[in-house]
Short mmCIF file of C-alpha atoms in Angstrom, two decimals:
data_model
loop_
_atom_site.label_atom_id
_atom_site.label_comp_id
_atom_site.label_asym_id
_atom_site.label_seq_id
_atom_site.Cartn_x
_atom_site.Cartn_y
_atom_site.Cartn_z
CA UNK P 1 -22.26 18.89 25.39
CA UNK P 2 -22.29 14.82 25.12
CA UNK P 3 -18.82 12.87 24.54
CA UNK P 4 -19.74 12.26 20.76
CA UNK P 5 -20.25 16.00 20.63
CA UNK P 6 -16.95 16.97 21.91
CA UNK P 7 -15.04 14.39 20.23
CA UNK P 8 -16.80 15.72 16.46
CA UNK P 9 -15.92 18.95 17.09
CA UNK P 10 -11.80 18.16 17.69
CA UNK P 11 -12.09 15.31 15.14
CA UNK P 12 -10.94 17.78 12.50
CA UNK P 13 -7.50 18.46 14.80
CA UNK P 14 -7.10 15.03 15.86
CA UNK P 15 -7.01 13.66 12.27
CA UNK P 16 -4.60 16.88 11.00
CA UNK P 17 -1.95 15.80 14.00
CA UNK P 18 -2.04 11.94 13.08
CA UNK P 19 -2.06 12.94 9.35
CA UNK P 20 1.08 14.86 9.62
CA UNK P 21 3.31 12.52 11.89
CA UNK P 22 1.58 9.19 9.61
CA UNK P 23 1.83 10.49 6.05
CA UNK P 24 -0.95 7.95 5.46
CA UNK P 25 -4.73 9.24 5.17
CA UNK P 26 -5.93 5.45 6.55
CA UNK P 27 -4.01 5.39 8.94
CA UNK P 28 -4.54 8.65 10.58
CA UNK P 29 -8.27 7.77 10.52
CA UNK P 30 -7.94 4.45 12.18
CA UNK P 31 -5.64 6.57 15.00
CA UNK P 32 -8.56 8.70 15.29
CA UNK P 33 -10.81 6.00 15.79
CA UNK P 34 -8.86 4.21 18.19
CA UNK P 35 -8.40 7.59 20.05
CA UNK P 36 -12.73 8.12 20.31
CA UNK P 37 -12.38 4.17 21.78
CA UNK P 38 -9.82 5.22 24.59
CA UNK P 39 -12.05 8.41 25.44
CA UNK P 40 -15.51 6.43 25.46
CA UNK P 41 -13.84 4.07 28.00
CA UNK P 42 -11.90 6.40 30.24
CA UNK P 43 -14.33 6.51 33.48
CA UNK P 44 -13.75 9.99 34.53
CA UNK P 45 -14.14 13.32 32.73
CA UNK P 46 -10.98 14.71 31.63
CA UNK P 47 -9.91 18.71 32.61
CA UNK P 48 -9.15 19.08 29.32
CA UNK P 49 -10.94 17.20 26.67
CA UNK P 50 -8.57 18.77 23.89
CA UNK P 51 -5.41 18.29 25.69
CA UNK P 52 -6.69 14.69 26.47
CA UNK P 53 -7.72 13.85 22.90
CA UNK P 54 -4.79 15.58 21.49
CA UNK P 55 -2.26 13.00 23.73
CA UNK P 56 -4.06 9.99 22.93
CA UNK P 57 -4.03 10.67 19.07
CA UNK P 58 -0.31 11.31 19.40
CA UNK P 59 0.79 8.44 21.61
CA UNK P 60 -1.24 6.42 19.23
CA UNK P 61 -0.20 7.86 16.24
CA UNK P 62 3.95 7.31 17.69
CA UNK P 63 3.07 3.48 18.37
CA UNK P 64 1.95 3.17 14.96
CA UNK P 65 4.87 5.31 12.96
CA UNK P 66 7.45 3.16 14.67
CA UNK P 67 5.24 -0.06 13.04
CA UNK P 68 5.20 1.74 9.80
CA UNK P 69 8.61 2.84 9.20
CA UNK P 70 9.81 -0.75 9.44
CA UNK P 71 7.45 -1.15 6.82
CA UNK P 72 8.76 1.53 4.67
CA UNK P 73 12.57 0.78 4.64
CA UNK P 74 10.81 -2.85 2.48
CA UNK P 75 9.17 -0.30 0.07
CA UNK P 76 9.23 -0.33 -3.59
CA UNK P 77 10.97 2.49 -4.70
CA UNK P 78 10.42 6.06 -3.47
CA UNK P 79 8.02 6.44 -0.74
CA UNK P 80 5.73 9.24 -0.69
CA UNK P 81 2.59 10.20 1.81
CA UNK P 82 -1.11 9.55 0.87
CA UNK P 83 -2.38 12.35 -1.54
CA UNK P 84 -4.73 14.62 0.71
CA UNK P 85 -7.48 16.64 -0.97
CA UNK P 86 -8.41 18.44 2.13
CA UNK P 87 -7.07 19.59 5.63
CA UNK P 88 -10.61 19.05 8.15
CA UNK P 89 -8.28 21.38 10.56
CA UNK P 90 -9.53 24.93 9.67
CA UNK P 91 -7.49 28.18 11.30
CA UNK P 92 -7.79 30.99 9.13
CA UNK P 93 -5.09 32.91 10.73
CA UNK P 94 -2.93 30.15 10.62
CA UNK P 95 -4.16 28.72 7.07
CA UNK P 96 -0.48 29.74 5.07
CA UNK P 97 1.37 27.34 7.48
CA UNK P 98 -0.79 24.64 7.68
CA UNK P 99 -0.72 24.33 3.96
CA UNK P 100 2.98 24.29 3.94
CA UNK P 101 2.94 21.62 6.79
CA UNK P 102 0.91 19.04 5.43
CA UNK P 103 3.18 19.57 1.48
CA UNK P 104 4.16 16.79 0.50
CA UNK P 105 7.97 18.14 0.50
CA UNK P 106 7.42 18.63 4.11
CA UNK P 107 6.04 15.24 5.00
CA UNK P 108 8.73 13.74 3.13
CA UNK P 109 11.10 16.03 5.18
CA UNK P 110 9.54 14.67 8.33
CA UNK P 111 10.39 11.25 7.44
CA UNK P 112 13.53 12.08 8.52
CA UNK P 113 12.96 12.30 11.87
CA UNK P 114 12.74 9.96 14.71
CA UNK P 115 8.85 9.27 15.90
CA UNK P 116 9.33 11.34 18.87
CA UNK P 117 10.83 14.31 16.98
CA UNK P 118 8.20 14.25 14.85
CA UNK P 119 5.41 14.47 17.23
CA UNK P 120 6.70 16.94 18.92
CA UNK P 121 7.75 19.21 16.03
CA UNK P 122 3.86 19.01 14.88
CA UNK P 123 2.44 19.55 18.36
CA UNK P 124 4.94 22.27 18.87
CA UNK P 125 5.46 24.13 15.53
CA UNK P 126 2.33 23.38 13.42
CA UNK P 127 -0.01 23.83 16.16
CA UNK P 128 1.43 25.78 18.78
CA UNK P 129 1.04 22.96 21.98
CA UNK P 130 2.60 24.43 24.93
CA UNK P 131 5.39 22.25 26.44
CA UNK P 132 3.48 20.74 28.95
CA UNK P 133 0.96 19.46 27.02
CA UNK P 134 3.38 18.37 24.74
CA UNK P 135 5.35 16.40 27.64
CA UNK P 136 2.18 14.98 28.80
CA UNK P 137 1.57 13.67 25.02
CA UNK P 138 4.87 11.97 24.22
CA UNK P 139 5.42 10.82 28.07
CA UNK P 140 8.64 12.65 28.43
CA UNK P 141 9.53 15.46 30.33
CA UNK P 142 9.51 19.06 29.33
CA UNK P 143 13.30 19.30 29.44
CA UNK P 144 13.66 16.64 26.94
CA UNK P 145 10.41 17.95 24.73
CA UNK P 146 12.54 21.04 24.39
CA UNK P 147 15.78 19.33 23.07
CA UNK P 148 13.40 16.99 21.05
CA UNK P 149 11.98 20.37 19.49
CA UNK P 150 15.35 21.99 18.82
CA UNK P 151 16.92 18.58 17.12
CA UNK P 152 13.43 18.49 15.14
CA UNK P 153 13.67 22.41 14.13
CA UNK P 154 16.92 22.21 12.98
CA UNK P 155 16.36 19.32 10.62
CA UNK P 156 13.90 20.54 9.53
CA UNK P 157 15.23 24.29 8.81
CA UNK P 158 18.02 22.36 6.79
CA UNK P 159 15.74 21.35 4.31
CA UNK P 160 12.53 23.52 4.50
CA UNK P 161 10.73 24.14 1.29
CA UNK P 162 9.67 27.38 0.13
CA UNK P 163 6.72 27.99 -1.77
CA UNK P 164 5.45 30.43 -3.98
CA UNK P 165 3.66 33.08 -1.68
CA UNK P 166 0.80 34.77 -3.79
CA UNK P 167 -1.63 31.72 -3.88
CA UNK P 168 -3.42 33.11 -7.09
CA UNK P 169 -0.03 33.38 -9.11
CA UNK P 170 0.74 29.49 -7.96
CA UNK P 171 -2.80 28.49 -8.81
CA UNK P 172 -2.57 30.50 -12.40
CA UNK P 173 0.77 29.22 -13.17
CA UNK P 174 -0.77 25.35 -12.41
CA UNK P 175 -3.35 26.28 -14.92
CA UNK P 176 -1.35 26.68 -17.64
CA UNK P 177 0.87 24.55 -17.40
CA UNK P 178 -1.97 21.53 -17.13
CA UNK P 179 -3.39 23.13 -20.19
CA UNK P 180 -0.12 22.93 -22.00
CA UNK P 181 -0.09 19.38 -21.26
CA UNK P 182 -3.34 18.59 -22.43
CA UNK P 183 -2.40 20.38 -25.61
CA UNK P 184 0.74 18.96 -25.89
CA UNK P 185 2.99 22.31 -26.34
CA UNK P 186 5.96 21.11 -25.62
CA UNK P 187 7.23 24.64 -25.40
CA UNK P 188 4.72 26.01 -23.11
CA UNK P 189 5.22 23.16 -20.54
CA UNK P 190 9.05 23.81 -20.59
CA UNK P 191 8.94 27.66 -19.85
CA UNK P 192 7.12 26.68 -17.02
CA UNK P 193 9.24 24.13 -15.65
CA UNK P 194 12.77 25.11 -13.59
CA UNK P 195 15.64 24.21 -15.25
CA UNK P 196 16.98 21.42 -12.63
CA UNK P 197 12.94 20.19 -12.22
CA UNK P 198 12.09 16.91 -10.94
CA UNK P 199 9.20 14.39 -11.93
CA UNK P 200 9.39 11.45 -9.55
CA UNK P 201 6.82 8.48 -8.80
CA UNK P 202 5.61 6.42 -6.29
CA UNK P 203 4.06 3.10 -7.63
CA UNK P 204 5.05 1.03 -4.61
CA UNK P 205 5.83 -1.96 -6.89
CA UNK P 206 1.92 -1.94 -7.68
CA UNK P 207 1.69 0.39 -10.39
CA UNK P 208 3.72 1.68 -13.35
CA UNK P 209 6.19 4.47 -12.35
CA UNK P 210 8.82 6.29 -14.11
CA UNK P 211 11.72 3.82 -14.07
CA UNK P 212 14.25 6.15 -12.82
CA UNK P 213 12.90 10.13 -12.47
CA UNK P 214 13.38 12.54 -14.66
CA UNK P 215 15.28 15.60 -14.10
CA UNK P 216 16.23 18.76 -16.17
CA UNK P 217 13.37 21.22 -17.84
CA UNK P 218 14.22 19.98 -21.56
CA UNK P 219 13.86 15.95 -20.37
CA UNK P 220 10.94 17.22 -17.93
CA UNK P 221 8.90 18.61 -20.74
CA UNK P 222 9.38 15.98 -23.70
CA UNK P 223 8.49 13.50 -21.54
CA UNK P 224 5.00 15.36 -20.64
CA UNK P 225 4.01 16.53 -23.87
CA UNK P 226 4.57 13.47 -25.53
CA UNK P 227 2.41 11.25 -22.97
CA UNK P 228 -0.17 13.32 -22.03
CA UNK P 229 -1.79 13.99 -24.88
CA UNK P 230 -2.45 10.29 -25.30
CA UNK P 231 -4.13 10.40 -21.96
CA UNK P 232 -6.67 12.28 -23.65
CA UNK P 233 -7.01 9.35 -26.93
CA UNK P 234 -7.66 6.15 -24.22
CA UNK P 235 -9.87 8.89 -22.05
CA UNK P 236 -8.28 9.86 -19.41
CA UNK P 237 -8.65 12.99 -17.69
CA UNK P 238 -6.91 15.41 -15.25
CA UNK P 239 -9.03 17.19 -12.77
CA UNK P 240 -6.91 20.13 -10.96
CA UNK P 241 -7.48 19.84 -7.62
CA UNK P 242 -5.00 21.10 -4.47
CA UNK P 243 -3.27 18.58 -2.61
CA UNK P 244 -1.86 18.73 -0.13
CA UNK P 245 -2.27 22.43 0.52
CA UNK P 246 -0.32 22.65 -3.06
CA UNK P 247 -1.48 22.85 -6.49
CA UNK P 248 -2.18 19.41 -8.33
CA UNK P 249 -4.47 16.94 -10.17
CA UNK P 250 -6.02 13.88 -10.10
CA UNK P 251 -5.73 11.56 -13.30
CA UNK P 252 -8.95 9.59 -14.03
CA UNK P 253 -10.00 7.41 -16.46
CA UNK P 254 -13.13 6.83 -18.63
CA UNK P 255 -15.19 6.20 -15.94
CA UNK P 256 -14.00 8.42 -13.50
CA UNK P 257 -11.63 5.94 -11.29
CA UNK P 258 -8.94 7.11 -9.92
CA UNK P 259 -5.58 6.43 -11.97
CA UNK P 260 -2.86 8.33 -9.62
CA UNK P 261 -2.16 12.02 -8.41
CA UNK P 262 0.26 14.93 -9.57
CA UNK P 263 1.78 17.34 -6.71
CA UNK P 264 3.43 20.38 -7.82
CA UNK P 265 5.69 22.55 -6.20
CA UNK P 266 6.17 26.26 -7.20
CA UNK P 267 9.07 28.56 -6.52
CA UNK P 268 10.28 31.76 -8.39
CA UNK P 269 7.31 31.35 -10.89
CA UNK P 270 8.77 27.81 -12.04
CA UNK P 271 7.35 24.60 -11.17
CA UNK P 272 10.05 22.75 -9.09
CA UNK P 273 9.66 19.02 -8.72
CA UNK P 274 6.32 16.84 -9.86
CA UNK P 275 5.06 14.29 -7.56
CA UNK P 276 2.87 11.44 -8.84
CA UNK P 277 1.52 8.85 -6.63
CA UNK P 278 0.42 5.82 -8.42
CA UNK P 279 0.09 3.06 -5.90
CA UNK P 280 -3.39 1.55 -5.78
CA UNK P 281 -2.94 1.23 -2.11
CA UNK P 282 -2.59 5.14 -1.14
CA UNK P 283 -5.61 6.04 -3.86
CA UNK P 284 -8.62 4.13 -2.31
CA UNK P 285 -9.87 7.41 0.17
CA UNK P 286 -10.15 9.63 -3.47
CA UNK P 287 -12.54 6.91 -5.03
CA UNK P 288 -12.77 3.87 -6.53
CA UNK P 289 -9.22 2.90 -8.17
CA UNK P 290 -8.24 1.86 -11.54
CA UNK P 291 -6.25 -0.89 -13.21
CA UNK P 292 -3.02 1.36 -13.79
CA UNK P 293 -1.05 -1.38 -15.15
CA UNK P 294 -3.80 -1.85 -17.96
CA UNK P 295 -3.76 1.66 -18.79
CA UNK P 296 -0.24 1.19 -19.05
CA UNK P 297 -0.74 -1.37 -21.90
CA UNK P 298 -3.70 0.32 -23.57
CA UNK P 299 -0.66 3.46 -23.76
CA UNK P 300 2.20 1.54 -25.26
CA UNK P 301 -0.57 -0.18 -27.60
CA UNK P 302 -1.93 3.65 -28.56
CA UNK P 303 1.83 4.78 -29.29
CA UNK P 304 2.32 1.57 -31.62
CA UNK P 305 -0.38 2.02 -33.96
CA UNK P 306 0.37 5.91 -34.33
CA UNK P 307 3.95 4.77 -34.88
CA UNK P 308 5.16 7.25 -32.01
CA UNK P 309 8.76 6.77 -30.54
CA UNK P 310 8.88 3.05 -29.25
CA UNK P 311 10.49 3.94 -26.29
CA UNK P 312 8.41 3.77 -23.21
CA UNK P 313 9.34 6.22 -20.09
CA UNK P 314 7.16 4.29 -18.03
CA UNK P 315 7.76 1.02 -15.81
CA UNK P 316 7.00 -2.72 -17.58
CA UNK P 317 4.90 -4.43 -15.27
CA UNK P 318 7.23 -6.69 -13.26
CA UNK P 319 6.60 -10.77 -13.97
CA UNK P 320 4.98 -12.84 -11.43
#
């Protein structure tokens, strides 16, 4: 088997470990790339090409988290990873935990961990890396991978989302309630919804986003069934799709550009907080983008001449 052989097959690995400690779809692929350019110019063969490939995506993958969260303390209001559509990493007896690892609740929860912690809760705990692979990855010593794993685990076990555990109930429950929303029944999206729900956004400061979140099922649902049906006036359209290993949608418009994403989390048969990711920036990988902002407009201008409630739950474009 040839270099470019190896490396495709692992690819699919290599781009789930930099996915999960990035967040960020472009730059996990440009870790990956940078990881085939260290391999095609290391001279001698290594004993392990997995364990070697698996290291270099990591180390690379730390050096450019520790760029990145810098980067992320300037953002725009709430920060959320790049919407995945698919996980290339495929271990059927290991497919319920993947999903859960790459959620967006569990990305998020990752954040709060230091670079190091973070690698070496995914090497460790996602994909089962022995310690001294995992040492040989991060450059520390086993010892200290261990404590690193412990700190990691507990953090994480503090805040660990649960998700509902038949798939086919989440994905049926998902169905109706974007259904309800296209319809507009304001009472079938609230019976779906938990009482304390969340809707949150991430525009980044380049796209409308609700101005403050929305919380509480009665707030939740008005809010949903009174915009979405418009969607469906200035065609747009929502395309269920998973992401991140949970159900979702993408929101497109007329012409089939990408206007943002909806994540859903599911507990106890009740749809627990909504995720939207607006900002143009963390779209591009799903297709070409659109204008969100004008969308915006063409909204506000649809609920004016139908003389709907002037009030406007989304964000004004800021001024230049």
């Amino acid at each position: 088997m040839t270099r470019t052989e190896e490396f495709e097959e692992l690819r699919g690995l290599l781009f789930s470990i930099a996915y999960r400690i990035l967040g960020s779809v472009a730059e996990a692929e440009d870790a990956v790339q940078e990881t085939w350019l260290r391999y095609e110019s290391t001279p001698s063969e290594p004993a392990s090409t997995k364990a070697f490939l698996s290291a270099v995506v990591t180390r690379v993958s730390i050096d450019v988290l520790r760029s990145a969260r810098v980067r992320r303390e300037r953002y725009v209001g709430q920060w959320f990873p790049e919407p995945l559509l698919t996980d290339p990493y495929d271990d059927p007896a290991r497919s319920a935990e993947l999903a859960d690892s790459v959620s967006m609740a569990a990305l998020l929860l990752l954040e709060r961990l230091s670079p190091l912690e973070r690698a070496v809760f995914v090497l460790r705990e996602v994909f089962g890396f022995g310690y001294p692979e995992i040492a040989e990855a991060v450059g520390r010593s086993e010892a200290a991978c261990r404590q690193l794993a412990v700190r990691a685990r507990r953090h994480m076990e503090l805040g660990r989302p649960r998700f509902e555990a038949d798939r086919r109930e989440r994905e049926e429950l998902a169905a109706r309630f974007f259904e309800a929303l296209r319809d507009g029944d304001l009472d079938g999206v609230r019976e779906l919804l938990a009482a304390d729900v969340q809707i949150v956004g991430d525009g980044g400061g380049k796209a409308p986003a609700f101005v403050k979140g929305v919380v509480g099922a009665a707030n939740a649902a008005r809010l949903l069934a009174s915009v979405f049906p418009l969607f469906g006036r200035i065609g747009l359209t929502l395309e269920p799709r998973e992401l991140n290993g949970q159900p979702g949608a993408i929101l497109r418009d007329r012409d089939g550009r990408v206007v943002g994403t909806f994540a859903l989390e599911i507990l106890d048969g009740r749809i627990q907080t909504i995720r939207s990711v607006l900002n143009p920036d963390k779209l591009g990988h799903l297709g070409p983008v659109a204008d969100a902002w004008a969308i915006n407009r063409e909204l506000r201008q649809t609920r004016r001449l139908e003389g709907i409630d002037s009030t406007h739950p989304i964000a004004e474009r800021p001024a230049d």
